[in-house]
Short mmCIF file of C-alpha atoms in Angstrom, two decimals:
data_model
loop_
_atom_site.label_atom_id
_atom_site.label_comp_id
_atom_site.label_asym_id
_atom_site.label_seq_id
_atom_site.Cartn_x
_atom_site.Cartn_y
_atom_site.Cartn_z
CA MET P 532 51.77 -31.59 -42.75
CA GLU P 533 51.44 -34.15 -40.69
CA LEU P 534 48.36 -33.22 -38.49
CA GLU P 535 46.91 -32.17 -42.11
CA PHE P 536 47.48 -35.95 -43.13
CA TYR P 537 46.06 -37.42 -39.84
CA ASN P 538 42.83 -35.44 -40.10
CA LYS P 539 42.41 -36.56 -43.75
CA THR P 540 43.35 -40.08 -44.29
CA GLY P 541 44.00 -41.26 -40.47
CA GLY P 542 48.01 -41.33 -41.80
CA TYR P 543 49.07 -45.12 -42.98
CA ASN P 544 46.84 -47.84 -44.75
CA PRO P 545 46.35 -51.08 -41.81
CA TYR P 546 46.29 -53.44 -45.40
CA GLU P 547 50.23 -52.59 -45.35
CA LEU P 548 51.28 -52.82 -42.06
CA ASN P 549 52.98 -56.24 -40.42
CA TRP P 550 51.98 -58.95 -38.36
CA ASP P 551 51.76 -57.37 -34.72
CA GLU P 552 53.39 -53.83 -35.91
CA THR P 553 53.15 -51.44 -34.10
CA ILE P 554 51.72 -47.30 -34.98
CA THR P 555 52.28 -44.38 -33.27
CA PHE P 556 49.51 -41.43 -33.45
CA PRO P 557 50.26 -37.35 -33.02
CA SER P 558 48.21 -36.38 -29.62
CA THR P 559 43.97 -36.78 -30.90
CA LYS P 560 43.25 -33.26 -29.28
CA SER P 561 45.19 -31.62 -31.64
CA LEU P 562 43.45 -32.78 -34.86
CA SER P 563 40.22 -32.23 -35.99
CA GLN P 564 37.90 -34.50 -34.28
CA TYR P 565 34.64 -33.03 -37.13
CA GLY P 566 31.04 -34.39 -35.50
CA ASN P 567 32.79 -36.75 -32.76
CA ARG P 568 33.13 -33.58 -30.99
CA LEU P 569 30.04 -33.62 -29.81
CA TYR P 570 29.57 -34.79 -25.96
CA ASN P 571 32.74 -35.06 -25.83
CA ARG P 572 32.75 -36.17 -22.28
CA TYR P 573 31.12 -39.61 -23.14
CA PRO P 574 33.03 -41.99 -21.48
CA ALA P 575 36.10 -44.79 -22.95
CA ARG P 576 35.25 -42.78 -26.38
CA SER P 577 37.54 -44.40 -29.22
CA ILE P 578 40.07 -43.23 -31.09
CA PHE P 579 38.91 -41.84 -34.58
CA LEU P 580 41.65 -42.40 -36.95
CA VAL P 581 41.43 -46.15 -36.90
CA PRO P 582 38.14 -45.63 -38.57
CA ARG P 583 39.06 -42.71 -40.94
CA ALA P 584 41.98 -44.71 -41.72
CA THR P 585 40.31 -48.40 -42.71
CA LEU P 586 37.91 -46.86 -44.26
CA ASN P 587 39.98 -44.21 -45.98
CA SER P 588 41.41 -47.24 -46.92
CA LYS P 589 38.51 -49.53 -48.23
CA ILE P 590 36.59 -46.63 -50.19
CA LYS P 591 39.93 -46.82 -53.05
CA GLU P 592 38.76 -50.12 -53.74
CA THR P 593 34.51 -48.99 -54.47
CA GLU P 594 32.25 -45.80 -54.29
CA LYS P 595 30.41 -46.79 -51.75
CA ILE P 596 30.46 -49.35 -49.01
CA ASN P 597 28.25 -50.51 -46.14
CA VAL P 598 29.31 -49.36 -42.88
CA LEU P 599 28.49 -51.56 -39.24
CA ASP P 600 29.28 -50.82 -35.59
CA PRO P 601 27.62 -53.33 -34.10
CA PHE P 602 29.03 -51.33 -30.33
CA MET P 603 27.90 -47.80 -31.72
CA GLY P 604 27.86 -45.71 -28.39
CA SER P 605 28.84 -42.04 -29.31
CA GLY P 606 29.54 -42.43 -33.74
CA THR P 607 33.13 -42.54 -33.47
CA THR P 608 32.57 -44.66 -36.90
CA ALA P 609 28.96 -43.37 -38.04
CA VAL P 610 31.01 -39.75 -38.31
CA GLU P 611 34.10 -41.06 -40.58
CA ALA P 612 31.62 -43.71 -42.74
CA SER P 613 29.15 -40.60 -43.27
CA LEU P 614 32.31 -38.97 -44.08
CA ILE P 615 32.64 -40.77 -47.11
CA ASN P 616 29.25 -41.11 -48.26
CA SER P 617 29.23 -44.84 -46.73
CA VAL P 618 25.69 -46.19 -45.76
CA ILE P 619 25.78 -46.47 -42.00
CA TYR P 620 24.23 -49.81 -39.62
CA GLY P 621 24.26 -50.00 -35.86
CA THR P 622 23.44 -51.75 -32.68
CA GLU P 623 23.07 -49.60 -28.77
CA MET P 624 21.61 -50.74 -25.84
CA ASP P 625 22.35 -47.16 -24.22
CA PRO P 626 19.20 -44.27 -26.04
CA PHE P 627 21.53 -41.36 -24.39
CA ALA P 628 24.30 -42.77 -27.08
CA ARG P 629 22.17 -43.23 -30.05
CA LEU P 630 21.27 -40.10 -29.14
CA ILE P 631 25.08 -38.97 -29.80
CA ALA P 632 25.45 -40.79 -32.48
CA GLU P 633 22.11 -38.66 -34.55
CA VAL P 634 23.01 -36.06 -34.01
CA SER P 635 26.64 -36.26 -34.55
CA LEU P 636 25.42 -36.79 -38.47
CA PHE P 637 23.35 -34.10 -38.37
CA ARG P 638 24.11 -31.50 -41.19
CA PHE P 639 22.83 -28.14 -41.43
CA SER P 640 22.85 -26.27 -43.94
CA GLU P 641 23.60 -21.81 -43.83
CA GLU P 642 20.61 -21.18 -43.59
CA GLU P 643 19.66 -23.58 -41.10
CA ILE P 644 22.80 -22.46 -38.65
CA ILE P 645 21.75 -19.12 -38.77
CA ASP P 646 18.02 -20.75 -37.47
CA ILE P 647 19.46 -22.34 -35.42
CA LYS P 648 21.73 -19.81 -34.16
CA ASN P 649 18.48 -17.50 -33.89
CA VAL P 650 17.08 -20.44 -31.63
CA PHE P 651 19.27 -19.77 -29.48
CA LEU P 652 19.08 -15.95 -28.61
CA ASN P 653 15.70 -16.61 -28.09
CA ILE P 654 16.48 -19.33 -25.91
CA LYS P 655 18.46 -16.66 -24.35
CA GLU P 656 16.91 -13.92 -24.17
CA LYS P 657 13.65 -15.29 -22.18
CA TRP P 658 14.16 -18.89 -20.66
CA SER P 659 15.34 -16.94 -17.60
CA ARG P 660 10.91 -16.25 -16.96
CA HIS P 661 9.73 -19.01 -18.40
CA SER P 662 7.69 -21.14 -15.50
CA ILE P 663 9.07 -24.82 -14.63
CA ASN P 664 7.64 -27.53 -15.91
CA LYS P 665 7.37 -30.06 -12.67
CA LYS P 666 6.46 -32.48 -15.53
CA LEU P 667 10.06 -32.93 -16.99
CA TYR P 668 11.49 -33.22 -13.55
CA PRO P 669 14.33 -36.39 -14.33
CA LYS P 670 12.81 -39.73 -12.61
CA LEU P 671 16.25 -40.49 -10.92
CA ASN P 672 16.36 -40.62 -7.40
CA ASN P 673 17.90 -38.48 -5.33
CA ILE P 674 19.43 -36.44 -8.02
CA GLU P 675 18.77 -33.57 -6.27
CA TYR P 676 22.24 -33.92 -4.46
CA TRP P 677 23.92 -33.58 -6.98
CA PHE P 678 23.37 -29.65 -7.36
CA ASP P 679 22.78 -27.16 -5.35
CA LYS P 680 18.88 -25.11 -5.35
CA GLN P 681 19.49 -22.67 -7.16
CA ASN P 682 21.27 -24.44 -10.17
CA PHE P 683 18.88 -27.07 -10.18
CA ASP P 684 16.39 -24.74 -10.78
CA GLU P 685 17.62 -23.17 -13.04
CA LEU P 686 18.33 -26.28 -15.56
CA LEU P 687 14.68 -27.55 -15.10
CA ARG P 688 13.59 -24.12 -15.90
CA LEU P 689 16.32 -24.38 -18.92
CA LYS P 690 15.10 -27.96 -20.06
CA SER P 691 11.41 -27.01 -19.68
CA PHE P 692 12.14 -23.73 -22.38
CA ILE P 693 13.64 -25.97 -24.45
CA TYR P 694 11.36 -28.69 -24.51
CA GLU P 695 8.10 -26.84 -24.38
CA ASN P 696 8.72 -24.42 -27.81
CA ILE P 697 11.41 -25.96 -30.09
CA THR P 698 9.54 -27.70 -32.43
CA ASN P 699 10.96 -28.86 -35.10
CA GLU P 700 12.13 -32.12 -34.15
CA LYS P 701 15.94 -32.13 -35.52
CA HIS P 702 16.67 -28.80 -33.90
CA LEU P 703 15.02 -30.05 -30.47
CA LYS P 704 17.74 -32.93 -31.04
CA PHE P 705 20.88 -30.89 -31.05
CA PHE P 706 20.24 -28.82 -28.26
CA LYS P 707 19.00 -31.63 -26.04
CA VAL P 708 22.32 -33.20 -25.98
CA THR P 709 23.63 -29.35 -25.73
CA PHE P 710 22.04 -29.05 -22.95
CA ALA P 711 23.44 -32.16 -21.38
CA ASP P 712 26.98 -30.92 -22.27
CA CYS P 713 26.17 -28.42 -19.98
CA ILE P 714 25.21 -30.51 -17.55
CA LYS P 715 28.17 -31.91 -15.44
CA PRO P 716 29.16 -28.76 -15.32
CA SER P 717 26.92 -26.69 -13.18
CA SER P 718 27.01 -29.94 -10.73
CA LYS P 719 29.05 -30.27 -7.84
CA MET P 720 30.37 -33.18 -9.60
CA GLU P 721 33.50 -34.21 -10.52
CA ARG P 722 34.12 -33.06 -14.19
CA GLN P 723 37.26 -36.00 -14.79
CA SER P 724 35.77 -39.02 -12.41
CA THR P 725 35.00 -42.02 -13.64
CA LYS P 726 31.67 -41.88 -12.31
CA PRO P 727 29.69 -39.45 -10.69
CA TYR P 728 31.14 -38.46 -7.74
CA ILE P 729 30.82 -34.85 -5.27
CA SER P 730 35.12 -34.30 -3.75
CA SER P 731 34.83 -32.62 0.21
CA LYS P 732 38.65 -32.69 0.14
CA PHE P 733 38.49 -30.53 -2.86
CA PRO P 734 34.91 -28.95 -3.52
CA LYS P 735 34.38 -28.89 -7.33
CA LYS P 736 33.45 -24.02 -7.98
CA VAL P 737 30.37 -25.23 -9.75
CA LYS P 738 29.39 -22.82 -12.84
CA PRO P 739 26.94 -20.93 -13.76
CA VAL P 740 23.74 -23.02 -16.15
CA PHE P 741 23.28 -20.34 -18.87
CA GLU P 742 26.76 -19.86 -18.61
CA SER P 743 27.66 -23.97 -19.23
CA PHE P 744 25.33 -23.60 -21.62
CA GLU P 745 26.08 -21.22 -24.09
CA TYR P 746 29.30 -22.53 -24.04
CA SER P 747 28.31 -25.51 -25.13
CA PHE P 748 26.39 -24.63 -27.76
CA ASN P 749 29.27 -22.54 -28.90
CA ALA P 750 30.56 -25.77 -28.95
CA HIS P 751 28.55 -28.06 -30.97
CA ILE P 752 27.84 -25.94 -33.79
CA ASP P 753 31.39 -25.24 -34.27
CA ALA P 754 31.67 -28.41 -34.87
CA LEU P 755 29.05 -29.36 -37.12
CA LYS P 756 29.98 -26.07 -38.37
CA GLN P 757 33.93 -28.15 -39.57
CA TYR P 758 32.13 -31.19 -40.21
CA ASN P 759 29.30 -30.00 -42.79
CA SER P 760 31.99 -28.43 -44.78
CA SER P 761 34.53 -31.43 -44.89
CA SER P 762 32.45 -33.07 -47.44
CA LYS P 763 29.88 -32.90 -50.20
CA GLU P 764 27.43 -35.89 -49.75
CA SER P 765 27.69 -37.69 -46.54
CA GLN P 766 24.71 -40.27 -45.34
CA ASN P 767 23.75 -38.52 -41.80
CA LYS P 768 20.98 -41.62 -40.54
CA ILE P 769 21.42 -44.89 -38.56
CA ASN P 770 20.20 -47.58 -39.68
CA TRP P 771 19.96 -49.44 -36.15
CA LEU P 772 20.00 -53.10 -36.26
CA GLY P 773 18.94 -53.42 -32.90
CA PHE P 774 19.42 -53.02 -29.68
CA ASP P 775 21.80 -55.89 -28.09
CA ALA P 776 25.68 -56.10 -30.11
CA THR P 777 25.12 -59.76 -28.99
CA ASN P 778 22.07 -60.88 -30.96
CA PHE P 779 20.55 -59.73 -33.88
CA ASN P 780 20.32 -61.29 -37.71
CA SER P 781 17.30 -59.23 -39.06
CA VAL P 782 19.26 -58.64 -42.34
CA LYS P 783 21.59 -60.97 -44.22
CA GLU P 784 25.50 -60.13 -46.46
CA ILE P 785 25.09 -57.32 -46.32
CA ILE P 786 27.54 -55.41 -45.08
CA ASP P 787 30.69 -54.80 -46.59
CA LEU P 788 32.71 -53.89 -43.45
CA ALA P 789 32.52 -53.51 -39.49
CA ILE P 790 34.63 -51.30 -37.43
CA THR P 791 33.78 -51.57 -33.48
CA SER P 792 35.43 -51.03 -29.92
CA PRO P 793 33.72 -53.08 -27.84
CA PRO P 794 33.45 -52.88 -24.40
CA TYR P 795 36.54 -53.89 -21.94
CA LEU P 796 37.41 -56.95 -20.15
CA ASN P 797 36.88 -55.05 -17.33
CA ALA P 798 34.93 -52.06 -18.19
CA PHE P 799 33.57 -49.02 -17.47
CA ASP P 800 30.01 -49.05 -15.92
CA TYR P 801 28.18 -47.10 -19.03
CA THR P 802 25.11 -46.35 -17.73
CA GLN P 803 26.33 -45.58 -14.13
CA ILE P 804 28.88 -42.72 -14.99
CA ILE P 805 26.12 -41.15 -17.47
CA LYS P 806 23.01 -41.87 -15.81
CA ILE P 807 23.30 -37.93 -14.28
CA GLU P 808 22.49 -35.75 -18.02
CA SER P 809 20.64 -39.01 -19.55
CA ALA P 810 17.98 -38.32 -16.73
CA TRP P 811 18.18 -34.56 -16.87
CA VAL P 812 17.75 -35.29 -21.44
CA GLY P 813 14.90 -38.06 -20.47
CA THR P 814 16.59 -40.70 -22.21
CA LEU P 815 17.05 -42.63 -18.74
CA GLU P 816 14.87 -43.59 -15.25
CA ASN P 817 15.37 -45.36 -12.46
CA GLU P 818 13.86 -48.75 -13.82
CA ASP P 819 15.65 -48.82 -16.76
CA ILE P 820 18.97 -48.85 -15.23
CA PRO P 821 18.60 -52.88 -14.20
CA LYS P 822 17.76 -53.73 -17.78
CA LEU P 823 20.13 -51.28 -18.99
CA ARG P 824 22.54 -53.32 -17.16
CA ASN P 825 21.25 -56.45 -18.21
CA VAL P 826 22.13 -56.13 -21.75
CA GLN P 827 25.35 -54.39 -21.12
CA VAL P 828 28.20 -56.55 -22.00
CA GLY P 829 31.04 -57.53 -19.61
CA ASN P 830 28.49 -56.39 -16.26
CA GLU P 831 28.35 -58.41 -13.72
CA LYS P 832 24.11 -58.62 -14.03
CA ARG P 833 25.29 -61.47 -16.91
CA LYS P 834 27.63 -63.55 -15.12
CA ASP P 835 24.96 -66.07 -14.89
CA ASN P 836 24.07 -66.47 -18.12
CA GLU P 837 24.15 -69.33 -20.51
CA ILE P 838 27.64 -70.37 -20.98
CA ASP P 839 29.38 -71.89 -24.61
CA HIS P 840 30.84 -75.23 -24.09
CA PHE P 841 33.99 -73.63 -25.87
CA ILE P 842 34.14 -69.70 -24.15
CA GLU P 843 34.24 -71.79 -20.72
CA LYS P 844 36.91 -74.29 -22.40
CA LEU P 845 39.27 -70.95 -24.07
CA PHE P 846 38.62 -69.62 -21.00
CA GLU P 847 39.21 -72.07 -17.66
CA PRO P 848 43.29 -71.96 -17.46
CA TYR P 849 41.58 -67.79 -17.01
CA PHE P 850 39.44 -67.90 -14.95
CA GLN P 851 41.34 -70.83 -12.51
CA GLU P 852 44.64 -68.72 -11.77
CA ILE P 853 41.94 -65.47 -11.04
CA LEU P 854 39.91 -68.07 -8.23
CA LYS P 855 43.88 -69.09 -6.34
CA GLN P 856 44.78 -65.50 -7.03
CA GLY P 857 41.59 -64.90 -4.53
CA GLU P 858 42.71 -67.74 -2.64
CA ASN P 859 46.39 -66.26 -2.21
CA GLU P 860 43.72 -62.66 -0.84
CA ASN P 861 41.59 -65.12 1.43
CA LYS P 862 38.84 -63.43 -1.02
CA ASN P 863 36.33 -65.04 -3.09
CA TYR P 864 36.47 -63.98 -6.42
CA ASN P 865 34.25 -66.43 -8.02
CA LYS P 866 31.84 -63.68 -9.27
CA VAL P 867 34.90 -61.48 -10.90
CA ALA P 868 35.87 -64.88 -12.82
CA LYS P 869 32.52 -65.55 -14.13
CA THR P 870 31.77 -62.66 -14.57
CA CYS P 871 35.02 -62.24 -17.40
CA LEU P 872 34.03 -65.41 -19.00
CA SER P 873 29.82 -64.35 -19.49
CA TYR P 874 32.05 -61.17 -21.88
CA PHE P 875 34.13 -63.52 -23.62
CA ASN P 876 30.67 -65.89 -24.65
CA ASP P 877 28.24 -62.38 -25.55
CA ILE P 878 32.29 -61.50 -27.70
CA LYS P 879 31.36 -65.01 -29.27
CA ASN P 880 27.33 -63.63 -30.08
CA ASN P 881 28.95 -60.55 -30.70
CA LEU P 882 31.48 -62.48 -33.66
CA ALA P 883 28.42 -64.72 -34.89
CA CYS P 884 26.10 -62.19 -35.06
CA VAL P 885 28.71 -60.01 -37.52
CA TYR P 886 30.22 -62.62 -39.40
CA ASP P 887 25.61 -63.45 -40.64
CA VAL P 888 25.25 -59.78 -41.91
CA LEU P 889 28.85 -60.16 -43.10
CA LYS P 890 28.84 -60.15 -46.62
CA LYS P 891 31.35 -63.13 -48.46
CA GLY P 892 34.79 -61.36 -48.46
CA GLY P 893 33.42 -59.40 -45.45
CA GLU P 894 35.36 -57.74 -42.55
CA TYR P 895 35.49 -56.71 -38.94
CA HIS P 896 37.65 -54.98 -37.18
CA MET P 897 37.66 -54.45 -33.29
CA ILE P 898 39.64 -52.18 -31.55
CA ILE P 899 40.46 -54.15 -28.11
CA GLY P 900 43.26 -53.24 -25.87
CA ASP P 901 44.13 -56.53 -23.22
CA ASN P 902 43.52 -56.38 -19.28
CA ILE P 903 44.72 -57.41 -16.25
CA ILE P 904 41.76 -59.02 -14.03
CA LYS P 905 42.85 -59.03 -10.30
CA LYS P 906 46.35 -59.24 -10.93
CA ILE P 907 46.37 -61.20 -14.06
CA GLU P 908 46.95 -60.45 -17.32
CA ILE P 909 44.84 -62.01 -19.57
CA PRO P 910 45.42 -61.60 -23.30
CA THR P 911 41.68 -60.60 -24.58
CA HIS P 912 42.83 -60.02 -27.48
CA LYS P 913 44.51 -63.44 -28.66
CA LEU P 914 41.34 -65.01 -26.69
CA ILE P 915 38.50 -63.07 -29.45
CA ALA P 916 41.15 -63.98 -32.30
CA GLU P 917 40.51 -67.83 -31.45
CA ILE P 918 36.84 -67.09 -30.96
CA ALA P 919 36.81 -65.60 -34.13
CA LYS P 920 38.63 -68.28 -35.76
CA GLU P 921 35.97 -70.58 -33.69
CA VAL P 922 33.24 -68.73 -35.64
CA GLY P 923 34.31 -68.90 -38.84
CA PHE P 924 36.63 -65.32 -39.67
CA ASP P 925 39.91 -65.73 -41.24
CA TRP P 926 41.98 -63.76 -38.76
CA PHE P 927 44.41 -61.44 -41.66
CA GLY P 928 46.24 -59.20 -39.64
CA TYR P 929 46.21 -57.55 -36.12
CA TYR P 930 48.33 -54.63 -35.38
CA LYS P 931 48.54 -52.36 -32.06
CA TYR P 932 49.15 -48.93 -30.60
CA ALA P 933 49.74 -46.78 -28.00
CA ILE P 934 46.69 -45.12 -26.20
CA LYS P 935 48.78 -41.48 -25.06
CA ASP P 936 45.02 -39.26 -24.77
CA HIS P 937 44.15 -41.04 -21.44
CA ARG P 938 40.46 -39.66 -20.00
CA THR P 939 41.44 -40.44 -16.17
CA SER P 940 44.17 -42.37 -14.54
CA ILE P 941 42.30 -45.51 -12.96
CA PRO P 942 44.88 -47.47 -10.59
CA ARG P 943 41.96 -49.20 -9.30
CA ASN P 944 43.79 -50.59 -6.35
CA ASP P 945 47.07 -52.07 -8.93
CA ASN P 946 44.27 -54.42 -9.74
CA GLY P 947 43.79 -53.95 -13.02
CA GLY P 948 45.71 -50.25 -13.87
CA LYS P 949 45.08 -47.66 -17.06
CA ILE P 950 45.19 -49.95 -20.29
CA ASN P 951 48.75 -48.74 -22.78
CA TYR P 952 48.14 -50.41 -25.80
CA GLU P 953 44.76 -51.08 -27.95
CA PHE P 954 45.47 -53.81 -30.39
CA VAL P 955 42.93 -54.18 -34.35
CA LEU P 956 42.20 -57.77 -35.11
CA MET P 957 41.16 -57.66 -38.74
CA LEU P 958 38.56 -60.50 -39.72
CA ARG P 959 37.34 -61.89 -42.97
CA LYS P 960 35.07 -63.90 -43.80
#
């Protein structure tokens, strides 16, 4: 009964929690995740129970609301908002993530499920005899390194068949995500690595291409079948407000509720993590990598951006501590400190954009973990709360939960480590 309760509601009402209360979630591996199971290896995917509980608590007040996720990623908030028929808005800098988020909202009728299964059976029967279209070769330097020749050729052959024979746009997007999900198992890359990596000490057993593709297809179609049965009415479209979470002002005061999980202060380089899969489906080419890094919040490429005076003053004590730690270790941590400073500057810009699009009384719920940077503890959630108040928000509540299902352990030579708790800041305009 407990798991059923969490599946349906998220398991708690955030508006009834005490200030700084710690809540406990069951393992999300035991819960139904609907469309969020699509491309489940997407990095740093946020826990779906937070938007589910928040939305289920808000929906009691109004029948339909406008929901924004400015760091959309693979669509966790969008999926949950669609289940209660809310209108969905978002921004996201990565085209591969946008593809996953869009497909996660697809609805297939029983007839369409039959059609898409027949498309799969046609692929299964004919793909191995199809000619390779070299124009569909992934445009990423040294991509052959990650595959043995047979699997590389078979992936290109399978891609050629899919791209040349599926004309229904909805079906094609679904099969692009399904295809992307079979890339890593059929490569030499380690499955649990946070970036493309081949172990020389423990070589991976590579899966055959179509075996991996068939497994991916079955998992994805099962997820969407479950998702279809979850709600009679739902929204299946994302209204994109742009690509940059720090610079969007296209609409004014239309959003009722924003829920997001921005990158951590010591964020992964998402572009690096998913570059192989993204290149295979055609959402990334060599020249796109520096462009994406330039707009990725938390990336060191943004360290020389102009910094707001309030942010400089707020972060100054931690900036100096990081520099001092560098002196203690005979290292120069100026770049690290400036990257952190830029991160909080980006968050301020994001908060200002969200503030503008929120209705009066609208809320912004932000999921964020604290960080250790070069052995210096940074109370990220408290700093962001101070920035939010400077922007004009009322910080009316927050709570935290332990992260149970770590996908990877990130020791980072004891400079960072795993983030054990995430905080949910509750802000109101």
